[in-house]
C-alpha positions as a Python dict, from the first residue, in 0.01 Angstrom:
ca = {
    (1, 'M'): (0, 0, 0),
    (2, 'P'): (247, -86, 246),
    (3, 'R'): (146, -372, 498),
    (4, 'V'): (217, -181, 817),
    (5, 'L'): (-63, 69, 645),
    (6, 'V'): (-280, -235, 609),
    (7, 'L'): (-269, -378, 935),
    (8, 'A'): (-341, -14, 1067),
    (9, 'L'): (-637, 5, 865),
    (10, 'A'): (-743, -333, 1014),
    (11, 'L'): (-695, -287, 1326),
    (12, 'L'): (-833, 84, 1411),
    (13, 'L'): (-1124, 73, 1181),
    (14, 'P'): (-1398, -241, 1284),
    (15, 'A'): (-1623, -222, 1024),
    (16, 'A'): (-1418, -102, 763),
    (17, 'V'): (-1261, -303, 511),
    (18, 'A'): (-933, -232, 397),
    (19, 'F'): (-818, -344, 28),
    (20, 'V'): (-457, -453, -52),
    (21, 'P'): (-355, -501, -414),
    (22, 'G'): (-437, -845, -613),
    (23, 'R'): (-548, -991, -264),
    (24, 'A'): (-915, -1060, -111),
    (25, 'P'): (-1002, -744, 126),
    (26, 'L'): (-1033, -817, 488),
    (27, 'A'): (-1287, -996, 682),
    (28, 'P'): (-1468, -807, 978),
    (29, 'R'): (-1280, -776, 1317),
    (30, 'A'): (-1362, -1102, 1444),
    (31, 'A'): (-1235, -1341, 1156),
    (32, 'R'): (-915, -1093, 1109),
    (33, 'G'): (-665, -1281, 1318),
    (34, 'R'): (-634, -1610, 1066),
    (35, 'E'): (-745, -1373, 778),
    (36, 'L'): (-380, -1182, 802),
    (37, 'E'): (-208, -1536, 869),
    (38, 'M'): (-342, -1659, 594),
    (39, 'I'): (-247, -1349, 365),
    (40, 'G'): (62, -1359, 518),
    (41, 'L'): (116, -1080, 777),
    (42, 'F'): (212, -1318, 1027),
    (43, 'N'): (614, -1466, 926),
    (44, 'N'): (357, -1685, 657),
    (45, 'K'): (236, -1912, 925),
    (46, 'A'): (-59, -2020, 731),
    (47, 'S'): (116, -2093, 426),
    (48, 'G'): (340, -2324, 601),
    (49, 'T'): (649, -2097, 486),
    (50, 'K'): (749, -2005, 786),
    (51, 'K'): (1097, -2110, 886),
    (52, 'G'): (1336, -2036, 1162),
    (53, 'I'): (1684, -1880, 1152),
    (54, 'V'): (1937, -1971, 1356),
    (55, 'I'): (2159, -1704, 1520),
    (56, 'T'): (2495, -1747, 1683),
    (57, 'V'): (2629, -1529, 1900),
    (58, 'A'): (2940, -1596, 2087),
    (59, 'S'): (3006, -1312, 2433),
    (60, 'K'): (3337, -1283, 2593),
    (61, 'G'): (3362, -1530, 2846),
    (62, 'Q'): (3066, -1699, 2773),
    (63, 'P'): (3012, -2030, 2545),
    (64, 'P'): (2860, -1935, 2197),
    (65, 'M'): (2497, -1970, 2199),
    (66, 'E'): (2246, -2031, 1950),
    (67, 'I'): (1953, -1865, 1907),
    (68, 'Q'): (1613, -1998, 1692),
    (69, 'A'): (1400, -1630, 1573),
    (70, 'D'): (1107, -1682, 1344),
    (71, 'G'): (1106, -1580, 1017),
    (72, 'S'): (1302, -1404, 794),
    (73, 'G'): (1425, -1041, 823),
    (74, 'V'): (1424, -1024, 1175),
    (75, 'N'): (1593, -739, 1367),
    (76, 'L'): (1884, -878, 1485),
    (77, 'R'): (1917, -650, 1838),
    (78, 'R'): (1549, -801, 1921),
    (79, 'A'): (1651, -1102, 1827),
    (80, 'L'): (1958, -1103, 2096),
    (81, 'Q'): (1757, -894, 2373),
    (82, 'S'): (1487, -1176, 2340),
    (83, 'K'): (1686, -1446, 2441),
    (84, 'G'): (1872, -1280, 2707),
    (85, 'V'): (2174, -1154, 2511),
    (86, 'E'): (2285, -833, 2648),
    (87, 'V'): (2387, -624, 2348),
    (88, 'Y'): (2544, -280, 2548),
    (89, 'G'): (2877, -272, 2738),
    (90, 'I'): (2852, -76, 3046),
    (91, 'R'): (2861, 262, 2874),
    (92, 'G'): (2571, 137, 2662),
    (93, 'K'): (2384, 49, 2910),
    (94, 'L'): (2375, 370, 2992),
    (95, 'N'): (2346, 588, 2731),
    (96, 'N'): (2171, 444, 2441),
    (97, 'C'): (1946, 543, 2152),
    (98, 'G'): (1659, 227, 2250),
    (99, 'G'): (1698, 64, 1894),
    (100, 'G'): (1727, 386, 1675),
    (101, 'G'): (2059, 330, 1526),
    (102, 'V'): (2191, 674, 1655),
    (103, 'C'): (2415, 612, 1945),
    (104, 'G'): (2642, 281, 1767),
    (105, 'M'): (2643, 125, 2037),
    (106, 'C'): (2506, -203, 1966),
    (107, 'A'): (2767, -316, 1744),
    (108, 'V'): (2827, -701, 1672),
    (109, 'D'): (3107, -819, 1475),
    (110, 'V'): (2997, -1083, 1196),
    (111, 'V'): (3192, -1389, 1163),
    (112, 'E'): (3004, -1582, 918),
    (113, 'G'): (2648, -1474, 722),
    (114, 'M'): (2733, -1178, 577),
    (115, 'E'): (2528, -1282, 274),
    (116, 'N'): (2217, -1296, 481),
    (117, 'L'): (2217, -1010, 622),
    (118, 'N'): (2062, -633, 484),
    (119, 'P'): (2394, -441, 364),
    (120, 'R'): (2446, -160, 556),
    (121, 'S'): (2291, 162, 569),
    (122, 'K'): (2443, 520, 526),
    (123, 'N'): (2368, 593, 889),
    (124, 'E'): (2548, 251, 968),
    (125, 'E'): (2852, 353, 715),
    (126, 'L'): (2838, 671, 974),
    (127, 'R'): (2820, 513, 1319),
    (128, 'L'): (3108, 243, 1244),
    (129, 'Q'): (3343, 469, 1064),
    (130, 'G'): (3681, 350, 1107),
    (131, 'K'): (3570, -33, 1182),
    (132, 'P'): (3600, -329, 1018),
    (133, 'K'): (3333, -385, 740),
    (134, 'T'): (3274, -667, 910),
    (135, 'W'): (3108, -487, 1228),
    (136, 'R'): (2725, -390, 1206),
    (137, 'L'): (2474, -272, 1487),
    (138, 'S'): (2237, -483, 1525),
    (139, 'C'): (1966, -249, 1566),
    (140, 'S'): (1976, -179, 1179),
    (141, 'T'): (2063, -500, 1109),
    (142, 'K'): (1792, -765, 950),
    (143, 'V'): (1871, -1157, 909),
    (144, 'T'): (1685, -1352, 684),
    (145, 'G'): (1941, -1679, 720),
    (146, 'P'): (2179, -1784, 971),
    (147, 'V'): (2423, -1634, 1055),
    (148, 'T'): (2733, -1597, 1327),
    (149, 'V'): (2827, -1250, 1495),
    (150, 'V'): (3030, -1136, 1811),
    (151, 'N'): (2902, -986, 2088),
    (152, 'K'): (3047, -589, 2235),
    (153, 'P'): (3337, -689, 1978),
    (154, 'G'): (3641, -585, 2085),
    (155, 'G'): (3500, -462, 2415),
    (156, 'A'): (3330, -166, 2198),
    (157, 'F'): (3141, 55, 2405),
}
């Protein structure tokens, strides 16, 4: 059963018991926060395996900035925006899809760490057609290790 469904069941049904194959049932609502941490739904805090990922961002006219992101599989666009990095150019600020992977305005150029990203999706291939293979849509990119990116490459979008 997908973790999202388990979390939805746990939050929406206070007296219900949600089951995850191979794991103990969740406790009543009062104990759920700690219980969910223990089974690893919140970045493995309880197990001690939570690790930070360093994302280095180079923007035109600014010194490189290091962003410490929590956990593995963090969304690149969200990580950048949480630290105040502007992912959109002027045109993108007016006309973006809000992270749905439809507009192609949140492109970044991956300088190092391409192996620490999820593979390009078919949608990314379509949106970035004719662009270098190192370009990615930050909204569709999951980061699992250290990575260095150039924000708004080539003054795009």
